[in-house]
mmCIF file of C-alpha atoms in Angstrom:
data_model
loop_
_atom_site.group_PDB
_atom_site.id
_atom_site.type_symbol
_atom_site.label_atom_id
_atom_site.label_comp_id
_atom_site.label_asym_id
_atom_site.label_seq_id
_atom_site.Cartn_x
_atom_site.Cartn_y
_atom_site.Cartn_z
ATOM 1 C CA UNK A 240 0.000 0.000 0.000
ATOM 2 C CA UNK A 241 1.505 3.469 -1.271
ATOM 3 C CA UNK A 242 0.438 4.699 2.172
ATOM 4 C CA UNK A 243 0.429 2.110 4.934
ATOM 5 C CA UNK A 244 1.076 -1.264 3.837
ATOM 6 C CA UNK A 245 2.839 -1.437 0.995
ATOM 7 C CA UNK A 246 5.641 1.019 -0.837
ATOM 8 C CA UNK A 247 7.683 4.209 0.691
ATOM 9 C CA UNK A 248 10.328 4.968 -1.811
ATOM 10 C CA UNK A 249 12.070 7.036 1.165
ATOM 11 C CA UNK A 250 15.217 5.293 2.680
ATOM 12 C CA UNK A 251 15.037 2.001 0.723
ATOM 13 C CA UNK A 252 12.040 1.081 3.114
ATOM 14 C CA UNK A 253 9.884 -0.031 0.319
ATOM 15 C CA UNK A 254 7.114 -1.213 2.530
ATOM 16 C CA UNK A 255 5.739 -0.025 5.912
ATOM 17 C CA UNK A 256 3.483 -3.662 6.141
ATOM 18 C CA UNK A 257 3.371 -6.993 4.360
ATOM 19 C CA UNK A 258 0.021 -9.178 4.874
ATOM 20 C CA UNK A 259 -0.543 -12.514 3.502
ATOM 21 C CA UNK A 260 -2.852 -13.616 1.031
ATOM 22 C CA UNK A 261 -5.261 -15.801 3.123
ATOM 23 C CA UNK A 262 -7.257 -18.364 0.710
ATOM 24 C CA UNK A 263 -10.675 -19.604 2.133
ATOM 25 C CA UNK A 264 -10.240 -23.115 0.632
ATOM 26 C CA UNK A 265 -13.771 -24.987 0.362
ATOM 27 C CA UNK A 266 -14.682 -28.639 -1.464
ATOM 28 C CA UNK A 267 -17.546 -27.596 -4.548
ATOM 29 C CA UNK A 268 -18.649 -30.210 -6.816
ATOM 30 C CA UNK A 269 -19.265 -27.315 -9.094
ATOM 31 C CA UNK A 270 -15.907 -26.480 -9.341
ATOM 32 C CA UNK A 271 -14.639 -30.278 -9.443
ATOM 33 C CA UNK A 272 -12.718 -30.263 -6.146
ATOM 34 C CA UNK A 273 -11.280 -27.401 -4.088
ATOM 35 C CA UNK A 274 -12.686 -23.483 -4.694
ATOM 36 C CA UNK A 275 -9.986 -21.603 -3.639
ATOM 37 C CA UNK A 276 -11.229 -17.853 -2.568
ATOM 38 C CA UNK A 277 -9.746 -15.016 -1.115
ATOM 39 C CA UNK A 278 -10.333 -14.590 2.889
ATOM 40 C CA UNK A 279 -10.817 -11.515 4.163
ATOM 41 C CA UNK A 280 -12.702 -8.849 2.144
ATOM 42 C CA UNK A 281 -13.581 -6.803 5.649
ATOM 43 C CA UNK A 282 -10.019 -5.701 6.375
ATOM 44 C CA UNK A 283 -9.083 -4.870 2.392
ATOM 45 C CA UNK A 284 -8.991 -1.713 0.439
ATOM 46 C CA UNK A 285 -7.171 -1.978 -3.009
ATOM 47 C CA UNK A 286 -5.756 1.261 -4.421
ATOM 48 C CA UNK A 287 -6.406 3.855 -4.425
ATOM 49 C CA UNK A 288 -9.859 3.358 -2.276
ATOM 50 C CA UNK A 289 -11.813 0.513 -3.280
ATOM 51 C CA UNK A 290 -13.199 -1.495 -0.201
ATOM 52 C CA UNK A 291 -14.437 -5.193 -1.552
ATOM 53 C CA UNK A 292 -16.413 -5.633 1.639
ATOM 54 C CA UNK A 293 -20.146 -6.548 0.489
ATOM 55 C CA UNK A 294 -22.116 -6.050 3.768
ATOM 56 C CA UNK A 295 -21.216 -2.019 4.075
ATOM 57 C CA UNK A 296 -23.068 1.439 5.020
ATOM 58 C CA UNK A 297 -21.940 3.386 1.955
ATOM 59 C CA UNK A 298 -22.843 2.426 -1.489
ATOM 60 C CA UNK A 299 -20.083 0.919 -3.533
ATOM 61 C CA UNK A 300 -18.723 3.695 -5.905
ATOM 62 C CA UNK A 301 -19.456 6.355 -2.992
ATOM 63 C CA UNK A 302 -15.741 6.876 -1.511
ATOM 64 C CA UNK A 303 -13.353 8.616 -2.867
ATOM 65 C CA UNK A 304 -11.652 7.770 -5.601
ATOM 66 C CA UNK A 305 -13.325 4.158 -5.036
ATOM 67 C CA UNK A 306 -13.508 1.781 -8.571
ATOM 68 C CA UNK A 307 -16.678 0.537 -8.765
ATOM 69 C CA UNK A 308 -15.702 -2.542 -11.049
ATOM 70 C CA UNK A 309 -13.034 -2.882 -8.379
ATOM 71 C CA UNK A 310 -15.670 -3.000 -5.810
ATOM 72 C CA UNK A 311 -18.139 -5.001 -6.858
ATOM 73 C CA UNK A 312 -15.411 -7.970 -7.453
ATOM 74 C CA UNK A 313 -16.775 -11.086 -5.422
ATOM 75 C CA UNK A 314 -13.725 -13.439 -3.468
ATOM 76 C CA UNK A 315 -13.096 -15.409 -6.110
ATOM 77 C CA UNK A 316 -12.638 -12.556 -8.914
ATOM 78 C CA UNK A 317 -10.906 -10.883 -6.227
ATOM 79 C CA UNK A 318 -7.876 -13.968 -5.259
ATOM 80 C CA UNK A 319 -7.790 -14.083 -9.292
ATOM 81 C CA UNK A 320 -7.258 -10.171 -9.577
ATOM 82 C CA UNK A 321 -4.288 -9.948 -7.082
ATOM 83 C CA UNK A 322 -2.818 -13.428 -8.475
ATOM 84 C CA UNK A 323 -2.492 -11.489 -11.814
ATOM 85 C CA UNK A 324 -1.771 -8.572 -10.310
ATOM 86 C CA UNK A 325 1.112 -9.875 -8.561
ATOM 87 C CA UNK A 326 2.483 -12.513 -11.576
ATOM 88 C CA UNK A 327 5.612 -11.847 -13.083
ATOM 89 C CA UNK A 328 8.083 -13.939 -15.304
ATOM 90 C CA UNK A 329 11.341 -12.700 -13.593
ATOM 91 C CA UNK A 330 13.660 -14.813 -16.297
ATOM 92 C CA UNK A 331 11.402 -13.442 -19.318
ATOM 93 C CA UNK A 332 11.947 -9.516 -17.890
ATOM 94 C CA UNK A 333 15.484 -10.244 -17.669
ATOM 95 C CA UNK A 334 15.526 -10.914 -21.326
ATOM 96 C CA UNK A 335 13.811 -9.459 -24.854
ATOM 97 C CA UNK A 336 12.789 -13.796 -24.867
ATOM 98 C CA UNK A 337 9.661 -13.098 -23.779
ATOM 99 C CA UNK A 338 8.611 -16.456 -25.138
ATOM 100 C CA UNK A 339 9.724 -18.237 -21.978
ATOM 101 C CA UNK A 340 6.193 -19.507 -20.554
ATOM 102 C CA UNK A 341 7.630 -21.947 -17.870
ATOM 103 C CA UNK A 342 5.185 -22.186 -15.197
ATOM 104 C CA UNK A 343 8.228 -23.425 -12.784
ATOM 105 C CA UNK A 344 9.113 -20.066 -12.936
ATOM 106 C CA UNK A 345 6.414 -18.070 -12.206
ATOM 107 C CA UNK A 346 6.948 -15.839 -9.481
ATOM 108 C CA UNK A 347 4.727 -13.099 -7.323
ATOM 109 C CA UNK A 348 5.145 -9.954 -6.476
ATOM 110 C CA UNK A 349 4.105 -8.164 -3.445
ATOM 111 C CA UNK A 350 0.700 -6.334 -4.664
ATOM 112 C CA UNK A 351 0.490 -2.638 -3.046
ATOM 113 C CA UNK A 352 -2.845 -2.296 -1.616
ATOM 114 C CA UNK A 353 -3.650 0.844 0.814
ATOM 115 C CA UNK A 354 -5.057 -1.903 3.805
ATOM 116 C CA UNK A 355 -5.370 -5.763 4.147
ATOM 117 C CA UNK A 356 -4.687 -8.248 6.668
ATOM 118 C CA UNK A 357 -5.823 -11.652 5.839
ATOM 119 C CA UNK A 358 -4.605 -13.750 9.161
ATOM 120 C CA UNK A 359 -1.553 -11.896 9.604
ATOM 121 C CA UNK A 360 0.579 -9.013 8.416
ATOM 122 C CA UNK A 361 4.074 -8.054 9.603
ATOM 123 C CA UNK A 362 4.808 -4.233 10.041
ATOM 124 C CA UNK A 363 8.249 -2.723 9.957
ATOM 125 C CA UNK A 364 8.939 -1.515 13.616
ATOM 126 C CA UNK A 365 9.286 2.246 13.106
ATOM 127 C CA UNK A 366 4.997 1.934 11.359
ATOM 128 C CA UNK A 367 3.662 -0.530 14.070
ATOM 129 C CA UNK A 368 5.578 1.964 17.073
ATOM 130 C CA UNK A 369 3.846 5.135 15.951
ATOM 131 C CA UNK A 370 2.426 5.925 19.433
ATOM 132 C CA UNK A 371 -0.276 8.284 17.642
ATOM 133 C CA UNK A 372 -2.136 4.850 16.014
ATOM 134 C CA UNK A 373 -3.353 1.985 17.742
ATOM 135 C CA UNK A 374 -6.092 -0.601 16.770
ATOM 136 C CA UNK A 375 -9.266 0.857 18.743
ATOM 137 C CA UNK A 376 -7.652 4.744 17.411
ATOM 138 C CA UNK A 377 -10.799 5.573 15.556
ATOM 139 C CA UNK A 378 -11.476 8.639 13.808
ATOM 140 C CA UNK A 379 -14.170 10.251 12.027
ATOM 141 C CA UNK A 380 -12.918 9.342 8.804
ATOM 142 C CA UNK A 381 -13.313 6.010 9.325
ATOM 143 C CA UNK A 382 -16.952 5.921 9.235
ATOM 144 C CA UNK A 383 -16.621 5.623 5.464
ATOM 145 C CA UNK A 384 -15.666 2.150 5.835
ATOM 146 C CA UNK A 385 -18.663 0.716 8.656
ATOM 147 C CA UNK A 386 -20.423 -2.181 8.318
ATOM 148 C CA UNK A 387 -23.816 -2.632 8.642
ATOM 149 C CA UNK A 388 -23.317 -6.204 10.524
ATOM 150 C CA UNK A 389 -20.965 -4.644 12.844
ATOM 151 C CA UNK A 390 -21.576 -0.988 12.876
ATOM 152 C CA UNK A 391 -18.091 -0.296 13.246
ATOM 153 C CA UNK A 392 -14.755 -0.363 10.626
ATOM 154 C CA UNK A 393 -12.756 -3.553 10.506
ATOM 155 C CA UNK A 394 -9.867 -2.305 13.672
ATOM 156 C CA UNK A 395 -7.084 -3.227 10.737
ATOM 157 C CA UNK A 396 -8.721 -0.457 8.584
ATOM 158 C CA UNK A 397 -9.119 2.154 11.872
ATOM 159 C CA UNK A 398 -4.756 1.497 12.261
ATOM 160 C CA UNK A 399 -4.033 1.492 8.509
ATOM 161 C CA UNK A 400 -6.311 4.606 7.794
ATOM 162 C CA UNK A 401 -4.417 6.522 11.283
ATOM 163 C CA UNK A 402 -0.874 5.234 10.113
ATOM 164 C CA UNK A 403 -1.697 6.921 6.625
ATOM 165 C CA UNK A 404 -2.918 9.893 7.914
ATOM 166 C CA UNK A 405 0.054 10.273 10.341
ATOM 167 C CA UNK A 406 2.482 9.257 6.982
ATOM 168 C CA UNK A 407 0.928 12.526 5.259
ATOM 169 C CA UNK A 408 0.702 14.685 8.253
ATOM 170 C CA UNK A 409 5.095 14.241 8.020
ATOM 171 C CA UNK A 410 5.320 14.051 4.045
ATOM 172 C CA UNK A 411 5.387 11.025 3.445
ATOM 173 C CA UNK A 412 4.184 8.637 0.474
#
């Protein structure tokens, strides 16, 4: 995230948080086996605002700078989007072969996104020590992201959304 979890290009400290990519793995006869998904939809905002939670207050489209498209993608569309997203064919870059289609070889790439969690995400110790952001630091702004089940933001959204804001307050990316 270009704000919170993902890329700074200040000091070589390309990212302030890495999360994983949890899968919600299921057995469908429709899908003849295993329907792999992606997890946690609550905690995620892709760049630049677009929150693929489905049971929200605001109508998808309605924040800022929010892709609706983006929005509107389900968990499977969205595991397929950030497996694409995050593909790359490090030998075939290397080159100007860019016939090499090994699929030994396929690689991923860390996919910036401005919050996620997913089970677990690592912060770098200078972004998780900011003593102005904690988990239950809620502000105003982060209204935009309640949901109706809950009534509240997901609490990785409330310290991604104060670590950004406290990023920009100094300058930062």
């Amino acid at each position: 995230n270009n704000n919170d979890a993902s890329s700074s290009n200040t000091n070589d400290k390309k990212y302030h948080a890495i999360c994983s990519n949890g899968l919600f793995v299921m057995n469908s006869r429709s899908y003849n086996g295993y329907r792999r998904r992606y997890y946690d939809t609550f905690s995620t905002i892709l760049l630049p605002n677009s929150w693929l939670h489905v049971d929200r207050e605001k109508v998808r489209g309605s924040l800022e700078g929010e892709d609706v498209a983006m929005a509107r993608m389900n968990q499977d569309k969205t595991l397929q989007w950030i497996l694409k997203e995050g593909r790359r064919h490090p030998l075939s870059l290397a080159s100007d072969n860019n016939n090499f289609h090994d699929e030994e070889e396929v690689q991923y790439q860390p996919v910036p996104v401005r919050s996620c969690f997913n089970g677990l995400t690592l912060y770098r110790a200078d972004v998780w020590l900011e003593p102005k952001c904690r988990y239950d630091s809620y502000h105003k702004d982060d209204d935009a992201y309640l949901s109706k089940r809950y009534q509240h933001a997901c609490e990785h959204i409330v310290f991604h959304e104060c670590l950004r804001r406290v990023l920009l307050e100094k300058g930062g990316d």
